[in-house]
JSON list of C-alpha atoms in Angstrom, two decimals:
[
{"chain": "A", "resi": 1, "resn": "UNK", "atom": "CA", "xyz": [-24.63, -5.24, 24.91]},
{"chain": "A", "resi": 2, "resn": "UNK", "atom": "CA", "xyz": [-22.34, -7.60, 23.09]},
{"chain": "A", "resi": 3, "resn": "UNK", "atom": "CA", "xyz": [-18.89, -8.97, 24.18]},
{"chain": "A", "resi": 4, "resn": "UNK", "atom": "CA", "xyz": [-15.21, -9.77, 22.27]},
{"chain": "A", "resi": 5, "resn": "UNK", "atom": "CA", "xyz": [-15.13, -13.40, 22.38]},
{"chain": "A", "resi": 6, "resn": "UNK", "atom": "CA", "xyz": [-12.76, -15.65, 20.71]},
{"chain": "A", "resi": 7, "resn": "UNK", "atom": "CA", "xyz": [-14.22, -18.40, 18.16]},
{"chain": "A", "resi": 8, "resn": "UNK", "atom": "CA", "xyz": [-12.52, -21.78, 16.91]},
{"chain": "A", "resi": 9, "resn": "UNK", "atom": "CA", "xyz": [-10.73, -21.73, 13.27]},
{"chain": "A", "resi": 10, "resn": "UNK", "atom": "CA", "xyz": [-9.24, -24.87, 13.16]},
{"chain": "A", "resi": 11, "resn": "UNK", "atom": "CA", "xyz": [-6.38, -25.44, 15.71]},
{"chain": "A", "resi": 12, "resn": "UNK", "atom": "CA", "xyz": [-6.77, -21.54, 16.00]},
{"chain": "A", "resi": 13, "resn": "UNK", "atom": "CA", "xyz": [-8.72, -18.93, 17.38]},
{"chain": "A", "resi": 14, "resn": "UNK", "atom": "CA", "xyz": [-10.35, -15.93, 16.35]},
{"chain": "A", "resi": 15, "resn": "UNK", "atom": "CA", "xyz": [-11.14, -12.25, 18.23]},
{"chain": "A", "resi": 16, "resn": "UNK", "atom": "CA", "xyz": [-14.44, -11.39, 17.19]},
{"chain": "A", "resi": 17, "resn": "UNK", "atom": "CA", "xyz": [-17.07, -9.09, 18.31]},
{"chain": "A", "resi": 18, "resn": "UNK", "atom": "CA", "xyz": [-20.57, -10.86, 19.11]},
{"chain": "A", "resi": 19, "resn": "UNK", "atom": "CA", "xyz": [-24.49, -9.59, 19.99]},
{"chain": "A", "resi": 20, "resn": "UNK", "atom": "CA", "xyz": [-27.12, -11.91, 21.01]},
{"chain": "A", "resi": 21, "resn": "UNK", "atom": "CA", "xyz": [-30.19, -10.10, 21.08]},
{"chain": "A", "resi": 22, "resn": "UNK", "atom": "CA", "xyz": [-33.01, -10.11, 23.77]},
{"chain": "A", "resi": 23, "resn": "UNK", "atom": "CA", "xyz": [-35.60, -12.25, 21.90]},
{"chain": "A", "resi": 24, "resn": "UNK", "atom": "CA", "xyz": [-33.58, -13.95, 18.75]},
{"chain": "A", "resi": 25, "resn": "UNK", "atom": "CA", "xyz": [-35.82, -14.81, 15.67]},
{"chain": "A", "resi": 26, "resn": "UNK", "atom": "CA", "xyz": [-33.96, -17.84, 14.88]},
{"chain": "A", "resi": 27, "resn": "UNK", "atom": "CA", "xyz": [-31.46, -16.42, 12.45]},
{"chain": "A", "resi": 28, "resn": "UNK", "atom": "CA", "xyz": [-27.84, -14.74, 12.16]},
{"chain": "A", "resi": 29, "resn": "UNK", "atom": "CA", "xyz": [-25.14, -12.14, 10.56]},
{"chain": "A", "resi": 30, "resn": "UNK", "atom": "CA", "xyz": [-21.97, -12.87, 10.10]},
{"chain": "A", "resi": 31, "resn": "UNK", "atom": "CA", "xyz": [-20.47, -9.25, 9.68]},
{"chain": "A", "resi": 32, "resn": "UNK", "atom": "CA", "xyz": [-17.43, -9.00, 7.51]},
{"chain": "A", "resi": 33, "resn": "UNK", "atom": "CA", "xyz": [-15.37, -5.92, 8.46]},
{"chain": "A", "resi": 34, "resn": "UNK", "atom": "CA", "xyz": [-13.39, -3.24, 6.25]},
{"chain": "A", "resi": 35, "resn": "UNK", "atom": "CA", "xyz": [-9.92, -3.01, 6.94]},
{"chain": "A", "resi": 36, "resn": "UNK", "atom": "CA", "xyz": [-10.01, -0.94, 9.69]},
{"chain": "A", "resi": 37, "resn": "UNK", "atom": "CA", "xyz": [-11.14, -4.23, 11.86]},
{"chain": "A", "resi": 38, "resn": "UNK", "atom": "CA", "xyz": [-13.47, -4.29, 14.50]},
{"chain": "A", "resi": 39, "resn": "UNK", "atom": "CA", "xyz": [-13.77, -0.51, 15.65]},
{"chain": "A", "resi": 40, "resn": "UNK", "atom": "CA", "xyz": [-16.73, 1.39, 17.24]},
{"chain": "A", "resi": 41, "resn": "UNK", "atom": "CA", "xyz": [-19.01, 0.93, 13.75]},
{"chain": "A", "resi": 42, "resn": "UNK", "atom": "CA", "xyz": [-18.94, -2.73, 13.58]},
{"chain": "A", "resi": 43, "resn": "UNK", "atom": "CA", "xyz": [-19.47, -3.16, 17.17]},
{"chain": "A", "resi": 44, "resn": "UNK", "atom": "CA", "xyz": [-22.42, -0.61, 16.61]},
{"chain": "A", "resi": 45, "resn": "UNK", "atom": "CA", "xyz": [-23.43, -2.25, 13.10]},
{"chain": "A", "resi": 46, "resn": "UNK", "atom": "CA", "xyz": [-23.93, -5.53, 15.42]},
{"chain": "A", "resi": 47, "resn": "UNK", "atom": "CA", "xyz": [-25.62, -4.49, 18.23]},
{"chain": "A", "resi": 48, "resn": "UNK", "atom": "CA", "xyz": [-28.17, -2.66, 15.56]},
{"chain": "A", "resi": 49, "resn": "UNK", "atom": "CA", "xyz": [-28.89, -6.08, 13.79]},
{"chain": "A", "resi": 50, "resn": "UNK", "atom": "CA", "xyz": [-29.12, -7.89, 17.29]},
{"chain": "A", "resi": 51, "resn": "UNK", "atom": "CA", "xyz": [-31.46, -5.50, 18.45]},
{"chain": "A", "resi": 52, "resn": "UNK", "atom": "CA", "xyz": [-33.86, -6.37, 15.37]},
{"chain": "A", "resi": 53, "resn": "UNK", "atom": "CA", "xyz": [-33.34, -10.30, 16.36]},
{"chain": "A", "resi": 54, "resn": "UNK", "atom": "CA", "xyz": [-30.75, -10.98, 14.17]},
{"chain": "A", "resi": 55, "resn": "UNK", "atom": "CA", "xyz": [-27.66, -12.85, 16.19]},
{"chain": "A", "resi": 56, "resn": "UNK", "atom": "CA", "xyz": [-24.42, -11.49, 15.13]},
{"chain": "A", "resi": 57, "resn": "UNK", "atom": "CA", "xyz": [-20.92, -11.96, 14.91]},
{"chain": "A", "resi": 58, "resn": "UNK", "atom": "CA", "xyz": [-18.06, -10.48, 13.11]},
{"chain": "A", "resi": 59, "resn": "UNK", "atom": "CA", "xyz": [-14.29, -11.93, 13.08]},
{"chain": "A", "resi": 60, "resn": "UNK", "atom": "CA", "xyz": [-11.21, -10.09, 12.71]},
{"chain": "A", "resi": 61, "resn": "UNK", "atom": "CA", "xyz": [-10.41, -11.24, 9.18]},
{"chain": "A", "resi": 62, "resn": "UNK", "atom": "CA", "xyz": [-6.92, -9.86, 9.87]},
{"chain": "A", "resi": 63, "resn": "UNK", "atom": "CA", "xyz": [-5.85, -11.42, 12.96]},
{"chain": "A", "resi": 64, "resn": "UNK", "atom": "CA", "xyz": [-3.08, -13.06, 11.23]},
{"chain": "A", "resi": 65, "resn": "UNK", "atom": "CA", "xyz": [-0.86, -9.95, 11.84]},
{"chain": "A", "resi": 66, "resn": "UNK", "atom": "CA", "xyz": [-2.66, -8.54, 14.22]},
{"chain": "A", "resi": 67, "resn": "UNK", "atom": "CA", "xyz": [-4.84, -10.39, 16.96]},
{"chain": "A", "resi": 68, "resn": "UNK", "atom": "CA", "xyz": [-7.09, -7.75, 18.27]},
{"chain": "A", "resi": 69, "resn": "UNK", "atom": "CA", "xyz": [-7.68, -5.57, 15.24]},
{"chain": "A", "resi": 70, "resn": "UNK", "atom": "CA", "xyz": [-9.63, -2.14, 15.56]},
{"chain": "A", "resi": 71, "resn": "UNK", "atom": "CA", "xyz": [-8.94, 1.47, 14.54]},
{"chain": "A", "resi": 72, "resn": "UNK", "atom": "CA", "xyz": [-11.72, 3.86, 14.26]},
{"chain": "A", "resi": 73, "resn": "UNK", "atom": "CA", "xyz": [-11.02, 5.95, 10.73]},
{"chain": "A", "resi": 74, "resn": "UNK", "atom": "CA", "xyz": [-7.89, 7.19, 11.89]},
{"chain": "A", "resi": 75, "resn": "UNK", "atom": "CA", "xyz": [-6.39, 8.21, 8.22]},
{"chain": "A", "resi": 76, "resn": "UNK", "atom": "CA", "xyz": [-3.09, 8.31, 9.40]},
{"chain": "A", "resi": 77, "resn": "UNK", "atom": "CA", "xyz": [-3.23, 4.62, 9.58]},
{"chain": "A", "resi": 78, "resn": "UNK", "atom": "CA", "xyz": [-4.53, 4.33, 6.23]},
{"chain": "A", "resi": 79, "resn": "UNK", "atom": "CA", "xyz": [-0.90, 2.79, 4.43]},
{"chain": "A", "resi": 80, "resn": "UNK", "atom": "CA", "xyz": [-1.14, 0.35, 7.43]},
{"chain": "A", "resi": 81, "resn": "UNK", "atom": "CA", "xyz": [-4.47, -0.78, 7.19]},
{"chain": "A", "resi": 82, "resn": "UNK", "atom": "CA", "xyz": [-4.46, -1.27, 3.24]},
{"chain": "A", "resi": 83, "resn": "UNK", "atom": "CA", "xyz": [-1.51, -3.61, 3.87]},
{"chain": "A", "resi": 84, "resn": "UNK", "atom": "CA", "xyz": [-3.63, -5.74, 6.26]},
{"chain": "A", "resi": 85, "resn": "UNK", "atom": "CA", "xyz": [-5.58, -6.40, 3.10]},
{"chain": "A", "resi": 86, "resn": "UNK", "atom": "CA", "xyz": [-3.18, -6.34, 0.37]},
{"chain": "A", "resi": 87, "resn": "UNK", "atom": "CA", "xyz": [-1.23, -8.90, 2.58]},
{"chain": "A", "resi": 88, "resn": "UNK", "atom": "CA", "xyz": [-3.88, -11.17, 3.23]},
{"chain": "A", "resi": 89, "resn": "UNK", "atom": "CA", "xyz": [-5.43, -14.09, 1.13]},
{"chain": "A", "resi": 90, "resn": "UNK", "atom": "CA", "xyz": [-9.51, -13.67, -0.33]},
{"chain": "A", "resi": 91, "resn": "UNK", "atom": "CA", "xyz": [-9.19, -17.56, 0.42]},
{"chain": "A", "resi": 92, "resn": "UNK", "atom": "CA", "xyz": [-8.23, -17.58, 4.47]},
{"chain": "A", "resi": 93, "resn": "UNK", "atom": "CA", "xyz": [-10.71, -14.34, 4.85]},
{"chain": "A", "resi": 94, "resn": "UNK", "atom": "CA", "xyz": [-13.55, -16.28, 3.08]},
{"chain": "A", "resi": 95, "resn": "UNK", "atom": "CA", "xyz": [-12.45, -19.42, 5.71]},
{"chain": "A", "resi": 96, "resn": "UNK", "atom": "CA", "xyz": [-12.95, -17.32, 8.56]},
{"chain": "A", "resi": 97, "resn": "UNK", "atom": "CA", "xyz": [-16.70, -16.13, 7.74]},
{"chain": "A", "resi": 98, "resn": "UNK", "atom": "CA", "xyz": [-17.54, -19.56, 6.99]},
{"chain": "A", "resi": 99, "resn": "UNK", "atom": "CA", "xyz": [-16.22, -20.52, 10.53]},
{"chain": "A", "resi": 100, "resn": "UNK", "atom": "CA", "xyz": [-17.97, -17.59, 12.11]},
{"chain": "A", "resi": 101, "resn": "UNK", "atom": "CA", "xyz": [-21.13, -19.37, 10.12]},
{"chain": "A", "resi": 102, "resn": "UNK", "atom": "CA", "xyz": [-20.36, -22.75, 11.82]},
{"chain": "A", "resi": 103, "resn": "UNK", "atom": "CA", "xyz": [-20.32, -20.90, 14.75]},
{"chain": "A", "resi": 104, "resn": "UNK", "atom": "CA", "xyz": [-23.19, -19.21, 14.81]},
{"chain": "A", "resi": 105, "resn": "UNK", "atom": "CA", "xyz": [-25.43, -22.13, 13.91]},
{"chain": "A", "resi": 106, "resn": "UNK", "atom": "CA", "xyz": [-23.72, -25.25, 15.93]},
{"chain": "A", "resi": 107, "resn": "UNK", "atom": "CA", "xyz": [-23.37, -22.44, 19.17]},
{"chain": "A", "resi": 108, "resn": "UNK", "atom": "CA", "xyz": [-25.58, -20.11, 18.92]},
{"chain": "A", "resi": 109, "resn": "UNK", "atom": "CA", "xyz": [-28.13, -22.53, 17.61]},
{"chain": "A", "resi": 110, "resn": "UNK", "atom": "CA", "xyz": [-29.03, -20.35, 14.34]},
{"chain": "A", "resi": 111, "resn": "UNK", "atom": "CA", "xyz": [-31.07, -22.01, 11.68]},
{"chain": "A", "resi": 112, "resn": "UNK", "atom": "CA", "xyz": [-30.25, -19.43, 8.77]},
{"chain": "A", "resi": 113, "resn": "UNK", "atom": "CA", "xyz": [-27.12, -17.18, 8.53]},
{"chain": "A", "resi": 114, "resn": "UNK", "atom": "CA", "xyz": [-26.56, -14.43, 6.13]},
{"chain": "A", "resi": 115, "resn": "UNK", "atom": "CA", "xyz": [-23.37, -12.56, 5.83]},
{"chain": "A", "resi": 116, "resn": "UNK", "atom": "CA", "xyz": [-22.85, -8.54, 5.19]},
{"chain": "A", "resi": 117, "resn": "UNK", "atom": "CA", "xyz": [-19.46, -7.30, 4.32]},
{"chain": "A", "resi": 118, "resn": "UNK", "atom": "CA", "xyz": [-18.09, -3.70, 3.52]},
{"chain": "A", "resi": 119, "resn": "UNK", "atom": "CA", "xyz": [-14.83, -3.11, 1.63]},
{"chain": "A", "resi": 120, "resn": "UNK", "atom": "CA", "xyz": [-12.39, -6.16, 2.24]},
{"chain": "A", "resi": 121, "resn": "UNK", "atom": "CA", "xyz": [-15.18, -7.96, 3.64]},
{"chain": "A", "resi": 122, "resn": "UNK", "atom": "CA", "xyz": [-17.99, -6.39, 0.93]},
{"chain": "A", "resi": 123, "resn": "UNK", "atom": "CA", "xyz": [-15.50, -8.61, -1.60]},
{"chain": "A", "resi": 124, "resn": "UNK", "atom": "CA", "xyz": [-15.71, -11.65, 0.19]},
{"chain": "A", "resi": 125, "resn": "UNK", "atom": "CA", "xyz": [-19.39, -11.76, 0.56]},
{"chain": "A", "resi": 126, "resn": "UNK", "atom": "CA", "xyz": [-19.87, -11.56, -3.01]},
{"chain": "A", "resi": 127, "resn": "UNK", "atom": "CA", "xyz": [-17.73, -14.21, -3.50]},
{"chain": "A", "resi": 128, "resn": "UNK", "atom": "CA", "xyz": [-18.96, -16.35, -0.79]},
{"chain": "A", "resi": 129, "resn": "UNK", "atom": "CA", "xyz": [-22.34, -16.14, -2.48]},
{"chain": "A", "resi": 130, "resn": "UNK", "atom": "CA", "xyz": [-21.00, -18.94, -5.25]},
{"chain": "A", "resi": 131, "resn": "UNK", "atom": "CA", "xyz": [-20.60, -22.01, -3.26]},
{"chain": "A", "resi": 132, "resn": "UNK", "atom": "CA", "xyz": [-21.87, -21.16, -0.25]},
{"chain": "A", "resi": 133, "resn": "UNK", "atom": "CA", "xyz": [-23.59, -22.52, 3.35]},
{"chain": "A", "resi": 134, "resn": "UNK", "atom": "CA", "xyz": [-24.97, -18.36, 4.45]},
{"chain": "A", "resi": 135, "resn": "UNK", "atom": "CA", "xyz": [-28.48, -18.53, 2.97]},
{"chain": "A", "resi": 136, "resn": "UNK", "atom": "CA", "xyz": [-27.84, -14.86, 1.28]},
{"chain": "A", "resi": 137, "resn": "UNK", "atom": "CA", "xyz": [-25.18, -12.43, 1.26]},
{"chain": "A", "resi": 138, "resn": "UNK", "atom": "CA", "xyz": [-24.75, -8.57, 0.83]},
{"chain": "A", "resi": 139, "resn": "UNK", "atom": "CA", "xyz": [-21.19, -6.41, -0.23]},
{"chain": "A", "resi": 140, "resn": "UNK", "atom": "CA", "xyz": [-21.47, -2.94, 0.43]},
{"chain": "A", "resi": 141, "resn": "UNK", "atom": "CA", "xyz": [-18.50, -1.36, -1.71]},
{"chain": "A", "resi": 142, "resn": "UNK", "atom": "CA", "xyz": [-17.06, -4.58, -2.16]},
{"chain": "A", "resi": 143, "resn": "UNK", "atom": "CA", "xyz": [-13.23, -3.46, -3.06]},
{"chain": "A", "resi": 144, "resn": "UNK", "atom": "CA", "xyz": [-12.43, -4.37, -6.50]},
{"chain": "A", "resi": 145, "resn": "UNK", "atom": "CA", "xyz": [-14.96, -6.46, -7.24]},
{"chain": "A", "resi": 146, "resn": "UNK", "atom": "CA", "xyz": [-14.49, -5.44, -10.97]},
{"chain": "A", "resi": 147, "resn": "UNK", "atom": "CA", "xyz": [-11.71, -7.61, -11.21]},
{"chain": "A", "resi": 148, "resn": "UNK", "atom": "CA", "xyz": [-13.51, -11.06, -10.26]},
{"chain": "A", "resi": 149, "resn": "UNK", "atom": "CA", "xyz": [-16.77, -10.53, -12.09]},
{"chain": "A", "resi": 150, "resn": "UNK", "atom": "CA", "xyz": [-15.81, -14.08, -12.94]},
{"chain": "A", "resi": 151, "resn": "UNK", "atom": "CA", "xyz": [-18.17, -15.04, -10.84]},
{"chain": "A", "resi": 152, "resn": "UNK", "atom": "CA", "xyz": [-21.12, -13.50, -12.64]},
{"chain": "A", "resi": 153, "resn": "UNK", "atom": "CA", "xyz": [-23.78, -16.53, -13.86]},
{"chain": "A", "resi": 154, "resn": "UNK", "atom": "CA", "xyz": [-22.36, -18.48, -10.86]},
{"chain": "A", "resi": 155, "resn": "UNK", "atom": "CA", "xyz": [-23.70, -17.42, -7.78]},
{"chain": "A", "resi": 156, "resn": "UNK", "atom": "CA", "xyz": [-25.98, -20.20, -5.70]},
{"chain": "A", "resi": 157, "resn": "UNK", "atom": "CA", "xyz": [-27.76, -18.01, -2.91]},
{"chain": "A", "resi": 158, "resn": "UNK", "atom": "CA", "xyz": [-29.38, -14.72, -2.96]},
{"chain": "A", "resi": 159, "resn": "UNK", "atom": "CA", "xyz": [-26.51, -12.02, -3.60]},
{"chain": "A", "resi": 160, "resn": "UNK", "atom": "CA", "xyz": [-27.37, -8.08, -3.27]},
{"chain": "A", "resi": 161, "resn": "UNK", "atom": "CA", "xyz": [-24.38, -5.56, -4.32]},
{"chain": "A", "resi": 162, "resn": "UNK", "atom": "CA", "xyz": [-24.32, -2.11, -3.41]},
{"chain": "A", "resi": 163, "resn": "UNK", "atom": "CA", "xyz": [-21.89, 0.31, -5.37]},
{"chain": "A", "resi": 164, "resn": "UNK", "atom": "CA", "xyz": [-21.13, 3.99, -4.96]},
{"chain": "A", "resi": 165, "resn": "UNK", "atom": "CA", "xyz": [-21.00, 6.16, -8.05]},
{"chain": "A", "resi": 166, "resn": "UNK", "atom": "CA", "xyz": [-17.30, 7.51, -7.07]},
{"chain": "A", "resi": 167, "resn": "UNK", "atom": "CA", "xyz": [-15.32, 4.73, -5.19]},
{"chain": "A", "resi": 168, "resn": "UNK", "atom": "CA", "xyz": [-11.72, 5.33, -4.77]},
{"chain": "A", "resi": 169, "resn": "UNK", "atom": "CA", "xyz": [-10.54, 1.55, -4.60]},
{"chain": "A", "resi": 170, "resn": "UNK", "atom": "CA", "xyz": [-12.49, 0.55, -7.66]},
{"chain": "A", "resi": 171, "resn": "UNK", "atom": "CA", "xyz": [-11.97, 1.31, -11.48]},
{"chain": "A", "resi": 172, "resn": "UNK", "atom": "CA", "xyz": [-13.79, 4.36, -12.49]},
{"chain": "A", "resi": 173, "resn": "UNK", "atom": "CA", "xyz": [-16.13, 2.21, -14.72]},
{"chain": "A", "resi": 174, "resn": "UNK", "atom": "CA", "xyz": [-17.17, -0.37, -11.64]},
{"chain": "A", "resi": 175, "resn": "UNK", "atom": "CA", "xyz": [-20.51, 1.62, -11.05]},
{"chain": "A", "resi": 176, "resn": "UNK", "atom": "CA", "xyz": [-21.30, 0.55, -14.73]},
{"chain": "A", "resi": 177, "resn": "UNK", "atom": "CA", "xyz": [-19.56, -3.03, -15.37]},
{"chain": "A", "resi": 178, "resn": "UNK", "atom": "CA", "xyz": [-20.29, -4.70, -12.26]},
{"chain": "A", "resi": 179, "resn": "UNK", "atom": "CA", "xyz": [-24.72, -4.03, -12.27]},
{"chain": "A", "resi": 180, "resn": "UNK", "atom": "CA", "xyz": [-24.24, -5.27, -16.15]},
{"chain": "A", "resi": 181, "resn": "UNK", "atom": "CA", "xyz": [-22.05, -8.22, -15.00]},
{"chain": "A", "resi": 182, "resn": "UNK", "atom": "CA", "xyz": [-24.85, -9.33, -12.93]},
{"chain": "A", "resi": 183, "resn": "UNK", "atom": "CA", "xyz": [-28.04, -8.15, -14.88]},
{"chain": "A", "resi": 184, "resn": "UNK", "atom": "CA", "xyz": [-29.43, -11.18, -15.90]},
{"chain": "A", "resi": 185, "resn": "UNK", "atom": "CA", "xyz": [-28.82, -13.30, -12.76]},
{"chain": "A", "resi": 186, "resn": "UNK", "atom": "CA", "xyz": [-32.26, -13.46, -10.90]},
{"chain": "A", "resi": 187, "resn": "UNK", "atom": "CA", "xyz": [-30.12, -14.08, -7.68]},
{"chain": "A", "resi": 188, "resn": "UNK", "atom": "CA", "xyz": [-28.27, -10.79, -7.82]},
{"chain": "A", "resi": 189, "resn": "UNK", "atom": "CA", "xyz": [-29.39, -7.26, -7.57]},
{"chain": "A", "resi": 190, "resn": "UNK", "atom": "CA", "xyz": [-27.67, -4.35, -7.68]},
{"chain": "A", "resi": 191, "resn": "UNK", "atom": "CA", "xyz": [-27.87, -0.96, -6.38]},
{"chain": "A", "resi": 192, "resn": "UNK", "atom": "CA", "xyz": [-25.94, 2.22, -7.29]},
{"chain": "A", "resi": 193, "resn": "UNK", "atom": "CA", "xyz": [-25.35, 5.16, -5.16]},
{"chain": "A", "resi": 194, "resn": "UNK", "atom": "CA", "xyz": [-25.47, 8.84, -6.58]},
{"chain": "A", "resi": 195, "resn": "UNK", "atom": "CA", "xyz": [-22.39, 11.04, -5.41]},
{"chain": "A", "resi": 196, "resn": "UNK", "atom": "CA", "xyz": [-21.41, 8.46, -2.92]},
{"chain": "A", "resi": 197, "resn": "UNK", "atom": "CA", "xyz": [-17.76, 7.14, -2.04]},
{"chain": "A", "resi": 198, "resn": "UNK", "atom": "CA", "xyz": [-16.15, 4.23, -0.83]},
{"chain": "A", "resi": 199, "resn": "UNK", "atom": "CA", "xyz": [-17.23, 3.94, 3.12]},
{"chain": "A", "resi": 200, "resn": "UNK", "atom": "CA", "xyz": [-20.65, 6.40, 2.64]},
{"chain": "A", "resi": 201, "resn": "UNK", "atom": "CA", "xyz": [-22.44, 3.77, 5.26]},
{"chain": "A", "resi": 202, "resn": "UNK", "atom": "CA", "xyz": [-19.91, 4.20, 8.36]},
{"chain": "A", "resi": 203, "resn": "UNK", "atom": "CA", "xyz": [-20.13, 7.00, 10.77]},
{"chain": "A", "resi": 204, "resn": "UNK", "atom": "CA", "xyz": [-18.24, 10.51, 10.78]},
{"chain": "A", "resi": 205, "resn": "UNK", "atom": "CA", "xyz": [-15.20, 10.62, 11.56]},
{"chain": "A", "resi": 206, "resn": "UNK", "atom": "CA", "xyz": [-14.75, 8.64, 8.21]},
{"chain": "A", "resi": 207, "resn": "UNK", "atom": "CA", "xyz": [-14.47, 10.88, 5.42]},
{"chain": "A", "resi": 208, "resn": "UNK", "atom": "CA", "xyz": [-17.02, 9.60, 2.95]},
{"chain": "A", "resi": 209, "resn": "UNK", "atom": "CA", "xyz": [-19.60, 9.55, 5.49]},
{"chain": "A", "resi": 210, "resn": "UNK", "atom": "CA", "xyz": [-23.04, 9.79, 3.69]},
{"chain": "A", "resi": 211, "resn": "UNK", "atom": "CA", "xyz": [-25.84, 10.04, 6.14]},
{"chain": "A", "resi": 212, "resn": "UNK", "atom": "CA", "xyz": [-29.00, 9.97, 2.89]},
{"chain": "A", "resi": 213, "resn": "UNK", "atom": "CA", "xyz": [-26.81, 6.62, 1.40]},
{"chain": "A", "resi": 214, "resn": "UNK", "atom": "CA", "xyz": [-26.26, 5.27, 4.23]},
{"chain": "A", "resi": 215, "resn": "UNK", "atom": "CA", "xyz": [-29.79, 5.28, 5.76]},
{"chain": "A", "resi": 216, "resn": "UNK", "atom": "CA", "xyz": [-31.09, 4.24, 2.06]},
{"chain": "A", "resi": 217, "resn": "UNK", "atom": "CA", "xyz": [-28.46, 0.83, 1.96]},
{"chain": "A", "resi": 218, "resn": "UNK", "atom": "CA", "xyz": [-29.09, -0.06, 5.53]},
{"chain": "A", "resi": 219, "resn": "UNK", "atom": "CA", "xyz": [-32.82, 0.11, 4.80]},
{"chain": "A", "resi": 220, "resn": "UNK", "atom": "CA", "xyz": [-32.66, -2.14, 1.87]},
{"chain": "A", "resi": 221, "resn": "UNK", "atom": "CA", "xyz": [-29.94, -4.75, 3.94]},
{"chain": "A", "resi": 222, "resn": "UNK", "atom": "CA", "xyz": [-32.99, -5.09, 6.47]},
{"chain": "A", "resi": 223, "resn": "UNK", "atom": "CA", "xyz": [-35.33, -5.66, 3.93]},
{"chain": "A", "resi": 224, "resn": "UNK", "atom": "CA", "xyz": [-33.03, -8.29, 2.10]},
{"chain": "A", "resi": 225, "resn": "UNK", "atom": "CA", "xyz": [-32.23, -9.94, 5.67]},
{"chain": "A", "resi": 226, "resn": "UNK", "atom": "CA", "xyz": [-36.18, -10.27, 6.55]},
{"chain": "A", "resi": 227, "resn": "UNK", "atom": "CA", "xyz": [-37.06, -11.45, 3.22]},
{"chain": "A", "resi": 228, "resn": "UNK", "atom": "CA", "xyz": [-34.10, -14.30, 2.88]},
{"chain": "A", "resi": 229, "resn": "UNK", "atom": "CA", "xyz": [-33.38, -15.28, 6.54]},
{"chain": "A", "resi": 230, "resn": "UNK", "atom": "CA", "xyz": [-37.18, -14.36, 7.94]},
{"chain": "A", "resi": 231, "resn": "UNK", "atom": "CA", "xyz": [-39.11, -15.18, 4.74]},
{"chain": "A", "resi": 232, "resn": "UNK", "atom": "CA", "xyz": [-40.91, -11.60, 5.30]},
{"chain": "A", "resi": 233, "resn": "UNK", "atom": "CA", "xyz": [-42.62, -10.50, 2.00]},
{"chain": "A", "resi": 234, "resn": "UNK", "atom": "CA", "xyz": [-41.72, -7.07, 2.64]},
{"chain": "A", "resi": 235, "resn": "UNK", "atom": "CA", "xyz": [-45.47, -6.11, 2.29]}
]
């Protein structure tokens, strides 16, 4: 099992959840979380990856407001939590990861670190992949992305995007604009997900729980991860 730990940010600190697995292979995850923080899915998300080598960590992007962040899909919070990220600045989340990045190679001793982020987090992978120090990044319903596809012809590392056909906190034309942003950027990929919503790879009790999506994007984030951190051929 992993622990809550707290990681330097500066003259700060930051509450984050990490997993160091039994035999490491040399390479790590930085996990950015949705805005419902570091609940029961993350923690499970990480011990998961650290089980298949992978050592992981994943900060509380929003312990700015609140230090020890973690509900698990309770909708009643859902106002709350959407402030966390309306509130909060693309630029000091994106600071964070890269921190947890430091971390996990000067630390943990990690000689390639990719990051995976859903929802607020989804959106700041993507836009971590364009100046960059992870060797490859993933966003899983990356909120809004739509509205900084100005990054499209300017991403440096390996970048793979997965997008649900009916996503709630994107515009209704994201499943087609964002894969045709992208399409002729060898270092992105794209993936779109039939009759899934925003959140289809987190567990029940979310709503948009997906059980086929999920198991089909976690499948291809393994693959990614072995084939950009491991230098597996997938073969």
């Amino acid at each position: 099992m992993g622990e809550f730990i707290y990681i330097p940010s500066g003259s700060d600190r930051i509450h984050s959840y990490s997993a160091t697995p039994d035999e490491p292979n040399g390479c790590g995850i930085v996990l950015g979380s949705a805005v419902w923080g570091l609940n029961f899915d993350m923690v499970d998300f990480a011990e998961c990856y650290a089980a298949l080598g992978y050592t992981v960590l994943a900060p509380n992007l929003f312990w700015r407001e609140v230090p020890e962040h973690a509900i698990d899909y309770d909708f009643t919070q859902v106002e709350f939590v959407h402030g966390l990220a309306e509130r909060g600045s693309d630029d000091e989340g994106m600071s964070d990861l890269r921190a947890a990045g430091e971390f996990l190679r000067t630390q943990k001793g990690c000689s390639k670190v990719g990051m995976l982020g859903w929802c607020y987090g989804g959106r700041l992978a993507c836009r971590l992949a364009v100046e960059t120090t992870f060797e490859s990044c993933i966003g899983v319903y990356p909120t809004f992305l739509e509205k900084h596809l100005g990054i499209a012809g300017t991403i440096s590392r390996p970048l793979t995007i997965h997008i649900p056909e009916n996503d709630a906190f994107a515009s209704a034309d994201a499943p087609k604009v964002i894969p045709a942003a992208f399409k002729d950027d060898p270092m992105v990929e794209t993936f779109v997900y039939r009759d899934a919503g925003h959140g289809f790879d987190f567990a029940p009790p979310h709503r948009f729980a997906n059980h086929a999506a999920a198991r089909l994007c976690d499948s291809r984030i393994i693959r990614f991860f072995d084939k950009t951190l491991l230098g597996a051929d997938g073969a």
